[in-house]
mmCIF file of C-alpha atoms in Angstrom:
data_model
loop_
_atom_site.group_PDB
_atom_site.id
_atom_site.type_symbol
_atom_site.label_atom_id
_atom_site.label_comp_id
_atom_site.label_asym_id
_atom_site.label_seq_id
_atom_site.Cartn_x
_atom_site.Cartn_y
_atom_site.Cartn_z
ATOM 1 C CA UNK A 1 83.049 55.780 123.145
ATOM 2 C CA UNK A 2 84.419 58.168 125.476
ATOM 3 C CA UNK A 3 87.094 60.449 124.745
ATOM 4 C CA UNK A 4 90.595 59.999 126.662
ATOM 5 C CA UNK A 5 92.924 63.557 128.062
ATOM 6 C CA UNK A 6 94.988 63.471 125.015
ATOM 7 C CA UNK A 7 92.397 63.242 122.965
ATOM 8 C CA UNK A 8 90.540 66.006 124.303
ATOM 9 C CA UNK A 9 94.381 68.411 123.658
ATOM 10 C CA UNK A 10 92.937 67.440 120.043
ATOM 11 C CA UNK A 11 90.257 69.656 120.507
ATOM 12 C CA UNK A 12 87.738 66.950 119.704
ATOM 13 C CA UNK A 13 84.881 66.329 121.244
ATOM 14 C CA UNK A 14 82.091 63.272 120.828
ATOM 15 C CA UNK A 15 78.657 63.667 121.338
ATOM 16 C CA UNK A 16 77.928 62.518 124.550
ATOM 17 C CA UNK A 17 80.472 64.434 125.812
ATOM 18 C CA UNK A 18 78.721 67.648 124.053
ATOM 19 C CA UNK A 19 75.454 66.705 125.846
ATOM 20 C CA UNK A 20 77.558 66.337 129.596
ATOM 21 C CA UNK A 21 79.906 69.370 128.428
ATOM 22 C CA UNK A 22 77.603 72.023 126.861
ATOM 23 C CA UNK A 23 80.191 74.935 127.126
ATOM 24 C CA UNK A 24 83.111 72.645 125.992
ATOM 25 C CA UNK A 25 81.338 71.733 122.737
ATOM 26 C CA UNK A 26 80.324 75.401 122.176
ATOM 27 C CA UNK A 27 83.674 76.413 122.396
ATOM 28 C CA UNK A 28 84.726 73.309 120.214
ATOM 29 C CA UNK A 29 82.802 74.683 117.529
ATOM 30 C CA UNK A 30 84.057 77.852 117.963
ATOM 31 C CA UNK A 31 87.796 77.018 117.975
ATOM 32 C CA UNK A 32 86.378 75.120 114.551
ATOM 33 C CA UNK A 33 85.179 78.381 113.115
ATOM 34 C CA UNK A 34 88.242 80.451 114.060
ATOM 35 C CA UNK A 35 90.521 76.995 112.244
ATOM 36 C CA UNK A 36 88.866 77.581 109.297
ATOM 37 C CA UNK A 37 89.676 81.419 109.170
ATOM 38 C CA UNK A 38 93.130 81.021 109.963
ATOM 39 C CA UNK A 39 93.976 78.521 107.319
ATOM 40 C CA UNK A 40 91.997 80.655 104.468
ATOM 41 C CA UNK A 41 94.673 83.246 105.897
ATOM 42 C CA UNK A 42 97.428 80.453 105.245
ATOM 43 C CA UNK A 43 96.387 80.509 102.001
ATOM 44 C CA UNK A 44 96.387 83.558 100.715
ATOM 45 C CA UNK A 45 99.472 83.796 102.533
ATOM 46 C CA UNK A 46 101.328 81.180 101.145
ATOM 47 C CA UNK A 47 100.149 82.768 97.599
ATOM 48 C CA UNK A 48 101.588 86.031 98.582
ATOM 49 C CA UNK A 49 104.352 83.996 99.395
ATOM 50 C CA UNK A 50 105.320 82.501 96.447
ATOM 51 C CA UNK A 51 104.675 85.932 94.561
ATOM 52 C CA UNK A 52 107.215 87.267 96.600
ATOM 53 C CA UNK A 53 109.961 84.897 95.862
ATOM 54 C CA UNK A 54 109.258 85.157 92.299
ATOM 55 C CA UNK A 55 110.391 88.694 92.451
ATOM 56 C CA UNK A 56 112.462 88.567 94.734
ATOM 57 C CA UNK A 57 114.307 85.563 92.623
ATOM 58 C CA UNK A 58 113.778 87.666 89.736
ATOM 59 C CA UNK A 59 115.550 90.752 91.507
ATOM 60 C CA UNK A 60 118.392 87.962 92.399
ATOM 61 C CA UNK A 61 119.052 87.779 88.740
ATOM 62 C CA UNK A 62 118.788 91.495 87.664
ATOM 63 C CA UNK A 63 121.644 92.027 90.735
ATOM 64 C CA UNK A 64 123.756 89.104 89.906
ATOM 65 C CA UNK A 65 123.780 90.258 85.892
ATOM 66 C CA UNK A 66 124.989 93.807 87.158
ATOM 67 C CA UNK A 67 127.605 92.648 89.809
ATOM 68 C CA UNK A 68 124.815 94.190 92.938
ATOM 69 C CA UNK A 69 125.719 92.733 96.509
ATOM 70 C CA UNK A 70 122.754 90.040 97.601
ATOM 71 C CA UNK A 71 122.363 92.751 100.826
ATOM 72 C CA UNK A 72 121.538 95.746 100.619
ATOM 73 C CA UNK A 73 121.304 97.675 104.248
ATOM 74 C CA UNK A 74 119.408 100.915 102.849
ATOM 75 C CA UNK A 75 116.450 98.733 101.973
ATOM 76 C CA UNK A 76 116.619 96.643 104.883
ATOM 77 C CA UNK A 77 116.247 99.624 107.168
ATOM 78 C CA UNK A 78 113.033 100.816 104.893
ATOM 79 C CA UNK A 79 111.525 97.649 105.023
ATOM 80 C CA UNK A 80 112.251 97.684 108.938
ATOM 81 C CA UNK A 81 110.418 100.924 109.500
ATOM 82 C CA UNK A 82 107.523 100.303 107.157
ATOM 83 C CA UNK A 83 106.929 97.307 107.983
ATOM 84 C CA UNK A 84 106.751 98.638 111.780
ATOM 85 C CA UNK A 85 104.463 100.543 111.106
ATOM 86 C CA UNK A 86 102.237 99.105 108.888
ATOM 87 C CA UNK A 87 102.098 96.153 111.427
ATOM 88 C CA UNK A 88 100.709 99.131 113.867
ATOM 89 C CA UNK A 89 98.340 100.072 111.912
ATOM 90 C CA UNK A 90 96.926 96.786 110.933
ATOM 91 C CA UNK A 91 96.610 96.026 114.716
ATOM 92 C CA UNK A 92 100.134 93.456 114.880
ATOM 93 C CA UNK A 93 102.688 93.041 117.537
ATOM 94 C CA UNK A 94 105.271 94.903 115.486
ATOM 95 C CA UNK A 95 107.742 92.233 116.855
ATOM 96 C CA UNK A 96 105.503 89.700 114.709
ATOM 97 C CA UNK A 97 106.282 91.885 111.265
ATOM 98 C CA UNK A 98 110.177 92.325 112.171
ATOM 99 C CA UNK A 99 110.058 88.208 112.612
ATOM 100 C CA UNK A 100 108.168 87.768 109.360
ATOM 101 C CA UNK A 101 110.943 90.952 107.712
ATOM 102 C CA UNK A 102 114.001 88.485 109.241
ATOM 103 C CA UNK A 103 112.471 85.344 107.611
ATOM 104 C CA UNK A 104 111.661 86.356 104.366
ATOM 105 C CA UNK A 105 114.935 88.758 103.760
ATOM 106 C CA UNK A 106 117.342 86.226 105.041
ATOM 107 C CA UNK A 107 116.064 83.375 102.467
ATOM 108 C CA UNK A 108 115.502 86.088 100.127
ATOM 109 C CA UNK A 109 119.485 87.162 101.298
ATOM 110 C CA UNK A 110 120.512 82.935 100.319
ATOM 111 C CA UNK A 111 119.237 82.705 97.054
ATOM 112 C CA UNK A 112 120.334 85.380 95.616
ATOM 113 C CA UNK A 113 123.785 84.150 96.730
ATOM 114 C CA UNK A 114 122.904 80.510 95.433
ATOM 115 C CA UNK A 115 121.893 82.541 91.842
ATOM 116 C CA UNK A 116 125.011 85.082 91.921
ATOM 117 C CA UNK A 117 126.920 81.797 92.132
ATOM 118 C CA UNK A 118 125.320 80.258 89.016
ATOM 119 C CA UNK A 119 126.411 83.334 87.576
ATOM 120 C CA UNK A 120 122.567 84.858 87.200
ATOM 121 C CA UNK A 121 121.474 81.672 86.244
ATOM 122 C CA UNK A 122 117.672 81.128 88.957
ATOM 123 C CA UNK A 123 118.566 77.796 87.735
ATOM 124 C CA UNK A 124 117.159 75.357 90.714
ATOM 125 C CA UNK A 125 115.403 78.137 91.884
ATOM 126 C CA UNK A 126 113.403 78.233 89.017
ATOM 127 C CA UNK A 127 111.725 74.957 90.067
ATOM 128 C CA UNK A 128 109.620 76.914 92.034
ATOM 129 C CA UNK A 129 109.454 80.028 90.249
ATOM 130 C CA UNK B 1 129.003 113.502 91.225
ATOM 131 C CA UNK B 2 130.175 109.885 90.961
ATOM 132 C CA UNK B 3 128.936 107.338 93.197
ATOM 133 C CA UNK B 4 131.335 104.882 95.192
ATOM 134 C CA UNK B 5 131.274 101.142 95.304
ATOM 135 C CA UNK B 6 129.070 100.737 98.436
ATOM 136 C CA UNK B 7 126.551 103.373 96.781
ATOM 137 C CA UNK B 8 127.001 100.809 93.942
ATOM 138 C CA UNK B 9 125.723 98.099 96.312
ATOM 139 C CA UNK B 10 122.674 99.681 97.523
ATOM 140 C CA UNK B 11 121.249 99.750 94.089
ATOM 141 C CA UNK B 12 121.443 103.095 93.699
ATOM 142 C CA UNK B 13 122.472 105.258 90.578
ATOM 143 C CA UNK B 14 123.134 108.638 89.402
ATOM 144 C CA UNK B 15 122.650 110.443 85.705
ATOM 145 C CA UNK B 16 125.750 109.995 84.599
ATOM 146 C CA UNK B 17 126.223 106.841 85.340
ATOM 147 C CA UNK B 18 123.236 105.871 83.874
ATOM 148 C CA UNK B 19 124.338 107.657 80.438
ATOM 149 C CA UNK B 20 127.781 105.385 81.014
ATOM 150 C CA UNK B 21 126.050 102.386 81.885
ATOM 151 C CA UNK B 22 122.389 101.799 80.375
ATOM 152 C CA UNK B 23 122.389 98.202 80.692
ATOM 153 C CA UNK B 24 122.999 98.875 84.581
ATOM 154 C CA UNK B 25 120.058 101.714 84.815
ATOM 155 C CA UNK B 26 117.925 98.958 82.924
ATOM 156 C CA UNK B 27 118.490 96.682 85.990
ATOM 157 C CA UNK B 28 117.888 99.892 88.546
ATOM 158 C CA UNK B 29 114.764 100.345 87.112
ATOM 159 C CA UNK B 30 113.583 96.932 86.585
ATOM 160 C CA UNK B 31 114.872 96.225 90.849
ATOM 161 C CA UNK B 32 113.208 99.702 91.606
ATOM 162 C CA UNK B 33 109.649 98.060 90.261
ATOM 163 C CA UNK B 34 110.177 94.689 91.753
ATOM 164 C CA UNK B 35 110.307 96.212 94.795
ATOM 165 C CA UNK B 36 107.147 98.215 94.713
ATOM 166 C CA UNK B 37 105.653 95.097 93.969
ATOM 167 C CA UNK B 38 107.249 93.465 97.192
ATOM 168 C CA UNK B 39 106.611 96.214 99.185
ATOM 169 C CA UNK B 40 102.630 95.607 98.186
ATOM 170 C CA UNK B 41 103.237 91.937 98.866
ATOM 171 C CA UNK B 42 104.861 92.722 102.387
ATOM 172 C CA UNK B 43 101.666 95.105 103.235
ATOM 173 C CA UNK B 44 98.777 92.840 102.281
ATOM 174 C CA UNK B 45 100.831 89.709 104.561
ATOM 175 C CA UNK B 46 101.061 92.007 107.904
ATOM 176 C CA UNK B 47 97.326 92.652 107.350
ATOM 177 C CA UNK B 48 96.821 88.656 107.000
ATOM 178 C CA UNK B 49 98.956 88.289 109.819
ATOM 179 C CA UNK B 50 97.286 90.770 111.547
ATOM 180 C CA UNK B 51 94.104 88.685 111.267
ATOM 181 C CA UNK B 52 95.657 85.270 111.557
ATOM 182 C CA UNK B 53 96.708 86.299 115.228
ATOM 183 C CA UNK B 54 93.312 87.958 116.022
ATOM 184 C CA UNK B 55 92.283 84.250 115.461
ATOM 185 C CA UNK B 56 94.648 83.000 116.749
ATOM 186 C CA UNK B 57 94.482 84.698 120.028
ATOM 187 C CA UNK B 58 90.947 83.979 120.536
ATOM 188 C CA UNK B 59 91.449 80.166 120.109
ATOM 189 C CA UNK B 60 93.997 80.832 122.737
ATOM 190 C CA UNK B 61 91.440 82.499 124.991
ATOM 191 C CA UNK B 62 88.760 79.870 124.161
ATOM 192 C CA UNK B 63 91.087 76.850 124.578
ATOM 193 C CA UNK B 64 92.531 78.465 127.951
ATOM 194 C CA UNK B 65 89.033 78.746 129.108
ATOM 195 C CA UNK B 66 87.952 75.267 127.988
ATOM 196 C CA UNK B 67 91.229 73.930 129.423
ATOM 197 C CA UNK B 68 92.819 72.589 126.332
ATOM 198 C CA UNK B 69 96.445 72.293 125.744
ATOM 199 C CA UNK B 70 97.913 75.130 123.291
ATOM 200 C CA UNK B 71 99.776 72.164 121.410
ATOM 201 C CA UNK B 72 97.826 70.284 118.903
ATOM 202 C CA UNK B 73 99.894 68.353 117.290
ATOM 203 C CA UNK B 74 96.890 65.830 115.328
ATOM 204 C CA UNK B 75 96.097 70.227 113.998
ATOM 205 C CA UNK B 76 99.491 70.665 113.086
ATOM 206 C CA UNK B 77 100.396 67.462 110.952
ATOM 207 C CA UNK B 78 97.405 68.483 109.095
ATOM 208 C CA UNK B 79 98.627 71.728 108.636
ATOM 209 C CA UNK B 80 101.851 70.907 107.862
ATOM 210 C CA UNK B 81 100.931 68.548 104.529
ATOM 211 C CA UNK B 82 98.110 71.357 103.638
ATOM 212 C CA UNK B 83 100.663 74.457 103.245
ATOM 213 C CA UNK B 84 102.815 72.085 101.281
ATOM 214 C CA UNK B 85 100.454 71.281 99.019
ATOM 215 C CA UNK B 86 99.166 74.770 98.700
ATOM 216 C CA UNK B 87 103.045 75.734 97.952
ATOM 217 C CA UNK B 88 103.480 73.630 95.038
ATOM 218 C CA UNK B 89 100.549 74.248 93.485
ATOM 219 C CA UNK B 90 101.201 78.083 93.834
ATOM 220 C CA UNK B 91 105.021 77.896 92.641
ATOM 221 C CA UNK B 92 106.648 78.159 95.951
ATOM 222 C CA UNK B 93 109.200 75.985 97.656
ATOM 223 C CA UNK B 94 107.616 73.615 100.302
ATOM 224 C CA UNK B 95 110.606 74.409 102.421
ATOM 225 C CA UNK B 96 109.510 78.382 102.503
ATOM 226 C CA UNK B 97 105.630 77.167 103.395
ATOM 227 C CA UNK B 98 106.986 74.737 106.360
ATOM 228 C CA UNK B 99 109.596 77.801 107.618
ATOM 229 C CA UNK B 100 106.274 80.190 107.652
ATOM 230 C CA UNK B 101 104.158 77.615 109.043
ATOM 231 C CA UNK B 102 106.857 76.957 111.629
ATOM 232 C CA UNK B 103 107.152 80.429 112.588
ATOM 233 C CA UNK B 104 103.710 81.272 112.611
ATOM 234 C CA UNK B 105 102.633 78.142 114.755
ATOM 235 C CA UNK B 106 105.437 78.957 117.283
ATOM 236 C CA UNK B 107 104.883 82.559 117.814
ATOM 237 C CA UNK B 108 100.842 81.802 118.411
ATOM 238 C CA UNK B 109 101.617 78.807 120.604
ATOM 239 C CA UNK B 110 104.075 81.058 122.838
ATOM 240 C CA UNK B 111 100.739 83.649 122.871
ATOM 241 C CA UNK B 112 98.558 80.464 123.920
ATOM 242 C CA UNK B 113 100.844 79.616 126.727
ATOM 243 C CA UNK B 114 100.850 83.363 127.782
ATOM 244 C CA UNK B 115 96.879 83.446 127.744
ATOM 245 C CA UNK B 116 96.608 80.193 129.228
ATOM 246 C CA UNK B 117 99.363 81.704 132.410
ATOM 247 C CA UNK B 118 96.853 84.740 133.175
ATOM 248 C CA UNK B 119 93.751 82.157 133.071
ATOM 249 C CA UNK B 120 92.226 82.572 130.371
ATOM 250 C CA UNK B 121 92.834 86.628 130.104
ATOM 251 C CA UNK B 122 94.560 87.882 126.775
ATOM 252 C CA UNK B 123 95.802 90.915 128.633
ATOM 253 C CA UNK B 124 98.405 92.408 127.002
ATOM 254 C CA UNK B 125 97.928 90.584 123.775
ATOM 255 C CA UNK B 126 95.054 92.364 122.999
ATOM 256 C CA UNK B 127 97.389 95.493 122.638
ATOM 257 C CA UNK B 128 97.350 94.408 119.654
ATOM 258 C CA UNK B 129 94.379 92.481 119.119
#
C-alpha cells in the first residue's frame, strides 16, 4: 500500500517506501527518537506543573485569608529577570521563558481571584489540587 | 517605620507589624516558602524547556530536510489526549496541560516554519540551541 502526500505530513512511512527512500526512513526514525524525548519532557513537565499550581493555589489562600492583592508587581519583576536568565543559561530563547512566566502568572493571577472571591475558600480549585 | 498599603500588597512586612499582626507574619512566612518552592519549580521547567526545544528544533531541521510539513496534526491529537491524561492523574487541571501544550506546540511549529524558510538551516535558532 503506498503512502499518499498527507500521509507522508504524518511523518509515516511504510516499508517499501523505506527500501525506495533510504534517507527518508532514517530520518523517520529519527524524528521517532527525538518524539519520544520530547514527550518524557511533557511529562515531567506537566508534573512540575501541577506542583506549581498546588502552591501557587495554596499561596491564593494564605493571600486571600490576609486581605494580599492576587498581583504582586515586585515578584513579577524577580521572576522576569530570573527567569531571563536562567533561560540563558540553560541554552533557551529567553522570549520562550517570558512566554512560559506570562502563562503560568496570569492563570496563577485568575485563581487566586476566583479563591479571594470564595472568601479563601480553593473550593473548585481544589478538584485539582 | 510603618509600611503603606501598596507595601501591604507586595507581601512584604516589617517588625513591628509583625509583633501587631502575627497571624499576618504567619502568612508572610508561609508565601515567602511557597515561593522558594516555585521558584525551584520555575528553574527545573526552563531547563525542560530548554531541552524540549533542542528536540524540537532538530525535528524541525530533520523534517525540513526530509520535506515534511511542520504541522502534524494525526502527532498532535495524540498529544493532546496524552497531556490530559497525564494532568489528571498528577492533580492538575486538563485545561492548564492543553494551554501548555498549546503554547509549546505553537512556539516550535513557528521555529519549524522558520527552519523550513532557510532550507533546512536552523540558523539563528541554534543561538540558543
Amino acid at each position: 500500500m503506498s503512502e499518499t502526500s498527507s500521509d507522508w505530513q504524518n511523518s509515516t512511512i511504510d516499508e517499501t517506501q523505506a527500501v525506495e527512500h533510504p534517507e527518508t526512513a532514517t530520518a523517520v526514525a529519527a524524528i521517532t527518537a527525538l518524539r519520544q524525548t520530547i514527550d518524557n519532557v511533557d511529562s515531567a513537565i506537566i508534573s512540575l506543573l501541577a506542583e506549581r499550581f498546588k502552591a501557587t493555589s495554596r499561596v491564593g489562600v494564605l493571600k486571600a485569608q490576609a486581605g494580599f492583592a492576587p498581583e504582586d508587581m515586585k515578584r513579577e519583576d524577580y521572576q522576569i529577570e530570573r527567569l531571563h536568565r536562567i533561560a540563558v543559561d540553560a541554552g533557551l530563547d529567553p522570549d520562550i521563558a517570558e512566554m512560559y512566566r506570562e502563562f503560568v502568572v496570569t492563570e496563577a493571577k485568575k485563581r487566586h481571584a476566583r479563591i479571594a472571591a470564595a472568601g479563601g475558600d480553593p473550593g473548585v480549585l481544589d478538584v485539582f489540587a
